[in-house]
PDB file of C-alpha atoms and ligand atoms in Angstrom:
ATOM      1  CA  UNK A   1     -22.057   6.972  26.252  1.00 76.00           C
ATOM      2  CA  UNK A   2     -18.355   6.436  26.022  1.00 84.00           C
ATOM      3  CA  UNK A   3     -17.020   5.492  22.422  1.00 85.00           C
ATOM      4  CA  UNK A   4     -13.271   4.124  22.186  1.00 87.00           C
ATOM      5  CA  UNK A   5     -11.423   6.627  19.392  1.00 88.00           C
ATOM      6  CA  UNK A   6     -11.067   3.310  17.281  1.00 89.00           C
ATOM      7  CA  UNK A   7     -14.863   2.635  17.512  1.00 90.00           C
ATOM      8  CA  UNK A   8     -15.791   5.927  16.415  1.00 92.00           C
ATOM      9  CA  UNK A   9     -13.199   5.560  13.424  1.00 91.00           C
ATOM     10  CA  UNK A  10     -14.772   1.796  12.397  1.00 91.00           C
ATOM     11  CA  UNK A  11     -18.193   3.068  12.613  1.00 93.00           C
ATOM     12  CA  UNK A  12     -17.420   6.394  10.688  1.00 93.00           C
ATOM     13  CA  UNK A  13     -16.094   3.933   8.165  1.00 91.00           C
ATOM     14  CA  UNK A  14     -18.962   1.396   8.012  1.00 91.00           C
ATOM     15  CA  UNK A  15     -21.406   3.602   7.545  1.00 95.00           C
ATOM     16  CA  UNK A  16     -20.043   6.054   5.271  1.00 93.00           C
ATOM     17  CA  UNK A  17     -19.466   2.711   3.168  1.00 90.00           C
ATOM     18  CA  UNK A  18     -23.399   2.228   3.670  1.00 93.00           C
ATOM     19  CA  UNK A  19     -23.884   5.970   2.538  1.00 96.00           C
ATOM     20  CA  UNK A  20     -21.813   4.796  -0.293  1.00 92.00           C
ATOM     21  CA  UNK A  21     -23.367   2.078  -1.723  1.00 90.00           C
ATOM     22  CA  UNK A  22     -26.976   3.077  -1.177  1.00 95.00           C
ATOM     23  CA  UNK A  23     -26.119   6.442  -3.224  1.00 95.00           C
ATOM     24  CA  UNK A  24     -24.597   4.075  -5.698  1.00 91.00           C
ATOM     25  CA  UNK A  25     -27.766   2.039  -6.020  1.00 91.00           C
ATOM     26  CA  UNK A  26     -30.515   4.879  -5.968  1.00 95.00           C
ATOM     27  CA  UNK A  27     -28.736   6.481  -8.555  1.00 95.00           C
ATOM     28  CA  UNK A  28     -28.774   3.863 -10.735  1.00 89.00           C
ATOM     29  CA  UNK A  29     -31.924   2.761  -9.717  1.00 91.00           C
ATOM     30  CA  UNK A  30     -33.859   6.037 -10.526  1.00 93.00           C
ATOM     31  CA  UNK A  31     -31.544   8.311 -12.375  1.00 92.00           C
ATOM     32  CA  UNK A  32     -30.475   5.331 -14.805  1.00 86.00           C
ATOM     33  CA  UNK A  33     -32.965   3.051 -15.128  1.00 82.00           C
ATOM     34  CA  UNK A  34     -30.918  -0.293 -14.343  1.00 82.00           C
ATOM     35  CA  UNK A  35     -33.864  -2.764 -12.345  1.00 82.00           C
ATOM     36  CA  UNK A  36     -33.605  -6.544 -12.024  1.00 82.00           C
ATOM     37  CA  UNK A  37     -33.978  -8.377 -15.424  1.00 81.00           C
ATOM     38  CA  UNK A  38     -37.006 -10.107 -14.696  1.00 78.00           C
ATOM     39  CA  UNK A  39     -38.690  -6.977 -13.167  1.00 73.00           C
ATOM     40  CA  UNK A  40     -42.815  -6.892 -12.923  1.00 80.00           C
ATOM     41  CA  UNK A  41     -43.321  -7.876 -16.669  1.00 85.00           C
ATOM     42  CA  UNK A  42     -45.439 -11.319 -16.467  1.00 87.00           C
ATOM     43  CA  UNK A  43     -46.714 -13.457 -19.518  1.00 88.00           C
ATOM     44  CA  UNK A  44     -48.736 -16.668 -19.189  1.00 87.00           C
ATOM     45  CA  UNK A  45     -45.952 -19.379 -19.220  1.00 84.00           C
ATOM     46  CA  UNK A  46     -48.680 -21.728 -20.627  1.00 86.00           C
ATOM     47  CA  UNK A  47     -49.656 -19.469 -23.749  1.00 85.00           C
ATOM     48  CA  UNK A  48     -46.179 -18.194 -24.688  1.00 84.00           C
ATOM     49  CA  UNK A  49     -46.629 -18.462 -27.908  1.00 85.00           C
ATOM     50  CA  UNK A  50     -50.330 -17.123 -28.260  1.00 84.00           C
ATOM     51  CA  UNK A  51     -49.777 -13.194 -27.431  1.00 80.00           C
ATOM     52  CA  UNK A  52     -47.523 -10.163 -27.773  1.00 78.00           C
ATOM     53  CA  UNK A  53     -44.597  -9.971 -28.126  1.00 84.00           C
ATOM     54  CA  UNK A  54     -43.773 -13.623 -27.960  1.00 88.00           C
ATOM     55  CA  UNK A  55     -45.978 -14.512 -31.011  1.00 85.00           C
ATOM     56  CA  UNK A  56     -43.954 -13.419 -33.395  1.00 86.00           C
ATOM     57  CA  UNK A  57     -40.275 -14.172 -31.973  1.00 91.00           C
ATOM     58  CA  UNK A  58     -37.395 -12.337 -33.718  1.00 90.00           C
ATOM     59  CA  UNK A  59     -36.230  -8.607 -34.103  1.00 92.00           C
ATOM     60  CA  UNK A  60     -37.866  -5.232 -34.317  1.00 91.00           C
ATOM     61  CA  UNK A  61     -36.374  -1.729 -35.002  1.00 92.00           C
ATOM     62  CA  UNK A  62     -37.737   0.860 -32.583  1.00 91.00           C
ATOM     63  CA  UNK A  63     -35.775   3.648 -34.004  1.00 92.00           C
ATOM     64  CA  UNK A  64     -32.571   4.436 -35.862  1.00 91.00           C
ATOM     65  CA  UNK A  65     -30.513   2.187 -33.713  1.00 92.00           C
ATOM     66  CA  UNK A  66     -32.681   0.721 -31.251  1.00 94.00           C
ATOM     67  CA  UNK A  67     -34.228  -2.765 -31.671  1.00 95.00           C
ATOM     68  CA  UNK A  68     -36.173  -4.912 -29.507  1.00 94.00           C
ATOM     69  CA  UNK A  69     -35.270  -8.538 -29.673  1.00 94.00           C
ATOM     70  CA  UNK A  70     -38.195 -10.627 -28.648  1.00 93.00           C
ATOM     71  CA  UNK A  71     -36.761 -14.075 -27.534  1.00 94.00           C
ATOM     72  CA  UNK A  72     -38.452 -17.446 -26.511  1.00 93.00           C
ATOM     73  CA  UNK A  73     -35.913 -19.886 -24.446  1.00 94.00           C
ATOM     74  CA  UNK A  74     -36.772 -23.229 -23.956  1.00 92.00           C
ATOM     75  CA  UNK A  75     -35.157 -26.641 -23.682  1.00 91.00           C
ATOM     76  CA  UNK A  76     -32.580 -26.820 -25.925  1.00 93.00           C
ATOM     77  CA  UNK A  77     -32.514 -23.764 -27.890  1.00 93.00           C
ATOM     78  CA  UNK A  78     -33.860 -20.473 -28.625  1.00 94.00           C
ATOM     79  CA  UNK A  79     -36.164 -18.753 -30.966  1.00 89.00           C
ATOM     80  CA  UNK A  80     -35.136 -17.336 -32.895  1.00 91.00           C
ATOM     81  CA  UNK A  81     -31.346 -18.746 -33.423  1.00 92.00           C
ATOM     82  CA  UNK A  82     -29.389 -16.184 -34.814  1.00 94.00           C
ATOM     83  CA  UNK A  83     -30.066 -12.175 -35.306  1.00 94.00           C
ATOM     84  CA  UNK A  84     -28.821  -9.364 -36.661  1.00 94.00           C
ATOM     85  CA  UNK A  85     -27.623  -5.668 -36.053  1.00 95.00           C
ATOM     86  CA  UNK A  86     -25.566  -3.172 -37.650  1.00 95.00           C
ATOM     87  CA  UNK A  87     -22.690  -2.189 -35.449  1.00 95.00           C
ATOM     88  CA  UNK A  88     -23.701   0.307 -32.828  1.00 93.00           C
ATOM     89  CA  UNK A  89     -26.801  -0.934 -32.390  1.00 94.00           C
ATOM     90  CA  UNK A  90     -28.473  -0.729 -28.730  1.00 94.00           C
ATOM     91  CA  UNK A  91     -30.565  -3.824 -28.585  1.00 95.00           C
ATOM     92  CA  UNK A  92     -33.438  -4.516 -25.840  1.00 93.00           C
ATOM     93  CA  UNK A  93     -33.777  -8.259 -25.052  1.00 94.00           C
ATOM     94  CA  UNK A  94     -37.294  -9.065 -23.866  1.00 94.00           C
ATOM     95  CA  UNK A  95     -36.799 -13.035 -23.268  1.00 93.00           C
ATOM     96  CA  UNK A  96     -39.283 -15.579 -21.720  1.00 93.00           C
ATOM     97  CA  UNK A  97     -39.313 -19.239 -21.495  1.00 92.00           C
ATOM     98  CA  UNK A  98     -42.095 -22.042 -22.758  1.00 91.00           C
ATOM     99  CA  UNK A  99     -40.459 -24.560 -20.276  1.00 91.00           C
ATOM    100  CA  UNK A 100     -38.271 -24.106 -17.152  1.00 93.00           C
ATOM    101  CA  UNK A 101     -35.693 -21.586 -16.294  1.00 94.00           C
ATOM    102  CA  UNK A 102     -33.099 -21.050 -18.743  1.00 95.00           C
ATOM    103  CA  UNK A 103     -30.506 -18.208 -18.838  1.00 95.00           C
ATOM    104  CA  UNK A 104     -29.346 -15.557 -21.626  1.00 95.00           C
ATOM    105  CA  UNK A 105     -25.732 -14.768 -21.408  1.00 96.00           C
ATOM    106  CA  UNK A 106     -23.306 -13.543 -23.740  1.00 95.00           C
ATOM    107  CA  UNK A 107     -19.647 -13.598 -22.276  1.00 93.00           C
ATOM    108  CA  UNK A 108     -17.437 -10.684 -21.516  1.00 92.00           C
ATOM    109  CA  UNK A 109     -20.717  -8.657 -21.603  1.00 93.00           C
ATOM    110  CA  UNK A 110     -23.113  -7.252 -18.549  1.00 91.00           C
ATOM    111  CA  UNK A 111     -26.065  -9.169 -20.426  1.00 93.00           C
ATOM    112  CA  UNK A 112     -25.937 -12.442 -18.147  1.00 93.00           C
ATOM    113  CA  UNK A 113     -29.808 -13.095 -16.378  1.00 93.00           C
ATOM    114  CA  UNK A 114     -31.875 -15.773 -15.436  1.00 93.00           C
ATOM    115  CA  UNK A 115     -34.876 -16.465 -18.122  1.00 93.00           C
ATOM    116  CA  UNK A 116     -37.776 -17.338 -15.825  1.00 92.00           C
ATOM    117  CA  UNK A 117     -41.124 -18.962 -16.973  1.00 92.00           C
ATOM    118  CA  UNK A 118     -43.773 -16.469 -16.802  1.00 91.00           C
ATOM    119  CA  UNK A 119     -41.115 -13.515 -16.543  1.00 91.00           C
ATOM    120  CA  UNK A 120     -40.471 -11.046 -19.543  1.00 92.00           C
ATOM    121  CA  UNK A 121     -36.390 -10.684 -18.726  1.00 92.00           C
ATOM    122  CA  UNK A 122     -35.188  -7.794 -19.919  1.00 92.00           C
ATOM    123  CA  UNK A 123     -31.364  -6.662 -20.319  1.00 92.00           C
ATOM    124  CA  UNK A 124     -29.962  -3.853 -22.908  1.00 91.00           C
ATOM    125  CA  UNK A 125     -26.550  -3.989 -24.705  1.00 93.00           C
ATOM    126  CA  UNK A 126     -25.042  -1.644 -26.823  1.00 94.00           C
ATOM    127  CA  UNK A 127     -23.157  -3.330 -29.540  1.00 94.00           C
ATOM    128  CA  UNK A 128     -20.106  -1.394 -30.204  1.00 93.00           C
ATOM    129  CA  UNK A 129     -17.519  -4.614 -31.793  1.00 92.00           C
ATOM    130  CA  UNK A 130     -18.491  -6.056 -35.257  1.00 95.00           C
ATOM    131  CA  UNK A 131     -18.199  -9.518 -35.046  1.00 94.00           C
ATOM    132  CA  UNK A 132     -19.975 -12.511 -33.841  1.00 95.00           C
ATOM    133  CA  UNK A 133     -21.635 -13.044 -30.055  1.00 95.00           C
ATOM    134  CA  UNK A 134     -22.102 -15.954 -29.078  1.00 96.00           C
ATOM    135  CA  UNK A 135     -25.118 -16.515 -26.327  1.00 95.00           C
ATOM    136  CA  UNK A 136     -25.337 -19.290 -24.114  1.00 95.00           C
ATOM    137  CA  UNK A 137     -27.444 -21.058 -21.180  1.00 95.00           C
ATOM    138  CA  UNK A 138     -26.022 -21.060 -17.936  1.00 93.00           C
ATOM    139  CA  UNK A 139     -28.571 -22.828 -16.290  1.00 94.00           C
ATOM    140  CA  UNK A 140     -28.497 -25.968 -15.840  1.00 94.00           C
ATOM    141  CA  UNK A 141     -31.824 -27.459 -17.670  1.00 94.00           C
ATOM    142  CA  UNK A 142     -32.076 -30.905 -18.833  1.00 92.00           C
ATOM    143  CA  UNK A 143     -29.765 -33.354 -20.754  1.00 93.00           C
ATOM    144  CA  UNK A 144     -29.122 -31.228 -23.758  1.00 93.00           C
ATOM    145  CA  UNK A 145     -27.917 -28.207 -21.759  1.00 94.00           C
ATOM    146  CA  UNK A 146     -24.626 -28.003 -23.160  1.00 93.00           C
ATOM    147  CA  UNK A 147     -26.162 -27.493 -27.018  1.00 93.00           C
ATOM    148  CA  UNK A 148     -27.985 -24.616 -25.949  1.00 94.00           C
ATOM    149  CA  UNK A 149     -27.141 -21.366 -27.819  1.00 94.00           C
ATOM    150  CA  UNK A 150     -27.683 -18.838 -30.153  1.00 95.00           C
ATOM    151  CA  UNK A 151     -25.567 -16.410 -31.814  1.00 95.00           C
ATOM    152  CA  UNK A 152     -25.764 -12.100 -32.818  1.00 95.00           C
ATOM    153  CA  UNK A 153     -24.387 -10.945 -35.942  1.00 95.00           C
ATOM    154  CA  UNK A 154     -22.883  -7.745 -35.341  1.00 95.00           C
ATOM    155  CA  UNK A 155     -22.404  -6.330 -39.244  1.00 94.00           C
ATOM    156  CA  UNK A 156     -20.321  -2.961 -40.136  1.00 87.00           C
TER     157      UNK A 156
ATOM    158  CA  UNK B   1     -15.985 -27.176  54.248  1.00 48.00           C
ATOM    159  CA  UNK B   2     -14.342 -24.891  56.681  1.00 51.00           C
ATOM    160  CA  UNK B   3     -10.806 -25.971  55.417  1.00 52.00           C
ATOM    161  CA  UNK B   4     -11.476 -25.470  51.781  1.00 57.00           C
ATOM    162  CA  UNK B   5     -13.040 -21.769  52.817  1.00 56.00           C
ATOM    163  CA  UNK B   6      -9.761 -21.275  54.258  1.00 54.00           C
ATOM    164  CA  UNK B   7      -8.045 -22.249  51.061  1.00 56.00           C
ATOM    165  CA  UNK B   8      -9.906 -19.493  48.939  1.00 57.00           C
ATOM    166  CA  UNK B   9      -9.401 -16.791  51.614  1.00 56.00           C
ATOM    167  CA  UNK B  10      -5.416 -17.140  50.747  1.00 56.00           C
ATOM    168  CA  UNK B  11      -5.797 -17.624  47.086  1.00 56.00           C
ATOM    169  CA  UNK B  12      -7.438 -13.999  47.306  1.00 57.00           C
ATOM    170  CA  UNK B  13      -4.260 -12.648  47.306  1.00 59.00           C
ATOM    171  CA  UNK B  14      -3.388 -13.925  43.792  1.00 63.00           C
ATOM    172  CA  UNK B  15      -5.965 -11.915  41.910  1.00 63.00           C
ATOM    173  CA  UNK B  16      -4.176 -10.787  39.060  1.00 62.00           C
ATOM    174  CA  UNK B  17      -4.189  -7.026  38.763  1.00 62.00           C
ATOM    175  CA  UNK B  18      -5.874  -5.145  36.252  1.00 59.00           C
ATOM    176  CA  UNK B  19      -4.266  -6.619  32.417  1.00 59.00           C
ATOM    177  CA  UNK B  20      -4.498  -4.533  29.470  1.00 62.00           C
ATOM    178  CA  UNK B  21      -7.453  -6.373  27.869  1.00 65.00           C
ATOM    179  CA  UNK B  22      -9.503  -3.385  27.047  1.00 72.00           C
ATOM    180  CA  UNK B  23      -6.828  -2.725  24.443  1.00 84.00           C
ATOM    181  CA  UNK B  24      -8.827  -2.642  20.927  1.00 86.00           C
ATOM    182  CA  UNK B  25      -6.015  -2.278  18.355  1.00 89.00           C
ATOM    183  CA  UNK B  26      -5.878  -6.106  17.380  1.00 90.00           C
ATOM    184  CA  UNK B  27      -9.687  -5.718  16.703  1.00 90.00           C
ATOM    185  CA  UNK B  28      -9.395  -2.515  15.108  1.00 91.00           C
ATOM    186  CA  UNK B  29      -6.380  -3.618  12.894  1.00 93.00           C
ATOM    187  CA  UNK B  30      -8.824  -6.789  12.043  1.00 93.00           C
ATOM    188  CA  UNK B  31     -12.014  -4.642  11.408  1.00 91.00           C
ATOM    189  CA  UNK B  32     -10.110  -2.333   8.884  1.00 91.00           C
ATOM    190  CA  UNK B  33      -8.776  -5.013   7.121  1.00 94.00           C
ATOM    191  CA  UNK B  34     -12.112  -6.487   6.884  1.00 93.00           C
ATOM    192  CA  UNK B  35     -13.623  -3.428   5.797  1.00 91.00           C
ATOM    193  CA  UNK B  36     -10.657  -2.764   3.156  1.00 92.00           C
ATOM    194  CA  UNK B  37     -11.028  -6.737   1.611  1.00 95.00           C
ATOM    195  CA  UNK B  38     -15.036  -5.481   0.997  1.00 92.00           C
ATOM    196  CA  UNK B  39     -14.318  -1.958  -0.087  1.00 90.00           C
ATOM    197  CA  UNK B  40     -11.545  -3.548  -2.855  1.00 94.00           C
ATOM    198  CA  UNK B  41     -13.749  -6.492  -4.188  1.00 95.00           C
ATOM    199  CA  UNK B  42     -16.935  -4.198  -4.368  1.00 91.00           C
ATOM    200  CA  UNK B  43     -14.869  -1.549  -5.688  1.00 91.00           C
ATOM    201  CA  UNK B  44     -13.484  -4.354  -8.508  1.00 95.00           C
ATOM    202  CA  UNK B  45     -16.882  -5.769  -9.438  1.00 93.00           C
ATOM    203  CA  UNK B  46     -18.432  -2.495 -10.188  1.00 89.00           C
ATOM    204  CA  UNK B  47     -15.788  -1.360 -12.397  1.00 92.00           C
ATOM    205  CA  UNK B  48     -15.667  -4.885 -14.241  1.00 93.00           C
ATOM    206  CA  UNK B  49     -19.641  -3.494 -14.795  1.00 90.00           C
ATOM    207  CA  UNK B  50     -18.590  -0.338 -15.670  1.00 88.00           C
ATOM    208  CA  UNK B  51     -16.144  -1.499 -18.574  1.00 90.00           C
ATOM    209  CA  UNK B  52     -18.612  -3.832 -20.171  1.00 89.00           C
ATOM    210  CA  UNK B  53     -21.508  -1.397 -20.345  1.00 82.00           C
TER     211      UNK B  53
HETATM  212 CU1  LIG C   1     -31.290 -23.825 -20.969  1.00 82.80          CU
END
């Protein structure tokens, strides 16, 4: 089969892009972890509030600086309203919704997913400004949208 | 009939010879570029990830 010299270079160069990106990806698939936030963990949307973790919302240290922030969304707020770390904390948020799909985002940070009913989303942020974060919905979910937010309290 | 036959046995002599449409450097120019607009805004998202990790 004949290839023009310019065909061979634009298929050299599409699929050493594809070599690229898929090395990209399974690396930071499998060497570091990263997965879709709302991955295989399940919970029963209509008993949120009746088993682990989501039965006692709020904040739990795992070790020295790693907590696990256990988070119920749901129309127009979220439970709890306000944490806080020390600075340099890595926190795990494991959030779920009682009602429809929400989102978790706090601005200017990689922590931005879709809180599906029946879904434990998961996202992990390393805290490394005091200060205060604001998180917000940025799904569109009923008339009091807008009001929906929390906030972190990153302390020295 | 016959006289239109005629007409198309002349016209034969107007065949246009051989142009240089195999020429692919307006489609290779086009396909880089392409591939360079991709390259760049992948390139810029990841490293907007990368920063706020
Ligand atoms: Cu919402």
């Amino acid at each position: 089969m004949h290839l023009h010299r310019y065909e061979k270079i634009w298929l050299t160069f599409g699929i050493g892009s594809l070599i690229i990106f898929l090395t990209v990806l399974g690396v930071s698939a499998f060497a570091m972890g990263h997965q879709p936030p709302s991955h295989m963990a399940k919970v029963d949307p209509q008993n949120v509030r009746s088993e682990a973790p989501f039965d006692e919302p709020g904040l739990r240290q795992i070790d020295e600086t790693t907590y696990q922030a256990n988070i119920i969304a749901m129309a127009f707020t979220y439970q709890p309203n306000k944490i806080e770390v020390p600075v340099g904390s890595t926190v795990r948020f494991h959030v779920t919704s009682s009602d429809v799909v929400h989102s978790f985002t706090i601005p200017n940070t990689n922590v931005n997913f879709m809180v599906t009913p029946g879904h434990i989303n998961m996202a992990e942020h390393t805290f490394t400004e005091p200060g205060t974060y604001l998180v917000l919905c940025n799904e569109y979910c009923g008339t009091g949208h807008h009001h929906m937010q929390m906030t972190i309290e990153v302390v020295e | 009939m016959s006289k239109n036959n005629a007409n198309l046995e002349t016209n034969k002599k107007h065949v246009p010879t051989e142009t240089d449409s195999s020429s692919l450097k307006g489609t290779f120019i086009f396909t880089m570029s392409i591939g360079l607009f991709i390259v760049l805004s992948w390139s810029a998202i990841f490293f907007l990830f990368l920063n706020r990790m």
